[in-house]
Amino acid sequence: MSFQAYLDAIEKKTGLTPRQLLDLAKKRGFDGPSVKAQEVIAWLADDYGLGRGHAMALVSVIKNGPVVPTKHVGTTGTHRDESETLWLDGIASKP
């Protein structure tokens, strides 16, 4: 599953766009490269019922911003994406 597909699935499950979840994460102090993944995983599981894989996709965005590692762009691997930049503003507004 691509990183973007994980984010889209998170939106479908929670009703919140990735950007809205990032804003909520920041309010909780989950912001930047030093964030502890386990804390974010626990929050997303408790509040939204998200599993580890989906939560880790959001952790990646919290730590690194909306950038897909180039090794996954245009490949045939498991986490392949078409673009280096993730869309955070919701499925309905995706260009």
XYZ file of C-alpha atoms in Angstrom, residues 7 22 57-68 84 86 88:
17
model
C -3.470 8.505 4.386
C -1.653 16.652 12.038
C 2.150 6.482 7.925
C 0.984 9.484 9.942
C 4.057 9.275 12.178
C 6.186 9.490 9.054
C 4.404 12.691 8.016
C 4.748 14.152 11.517
C 8.480 13.440 11.527
C 9.372 14.173 7.897
C 6.614 16.323 6.474
C 4.512 15.347 3.432
C 7.441 13.824 1.574
C 7.674 10.261 0.306
C 7.213 12.664 -3.881
C 1.685 13.531 -0.174
C -2.891 16.143 3.106
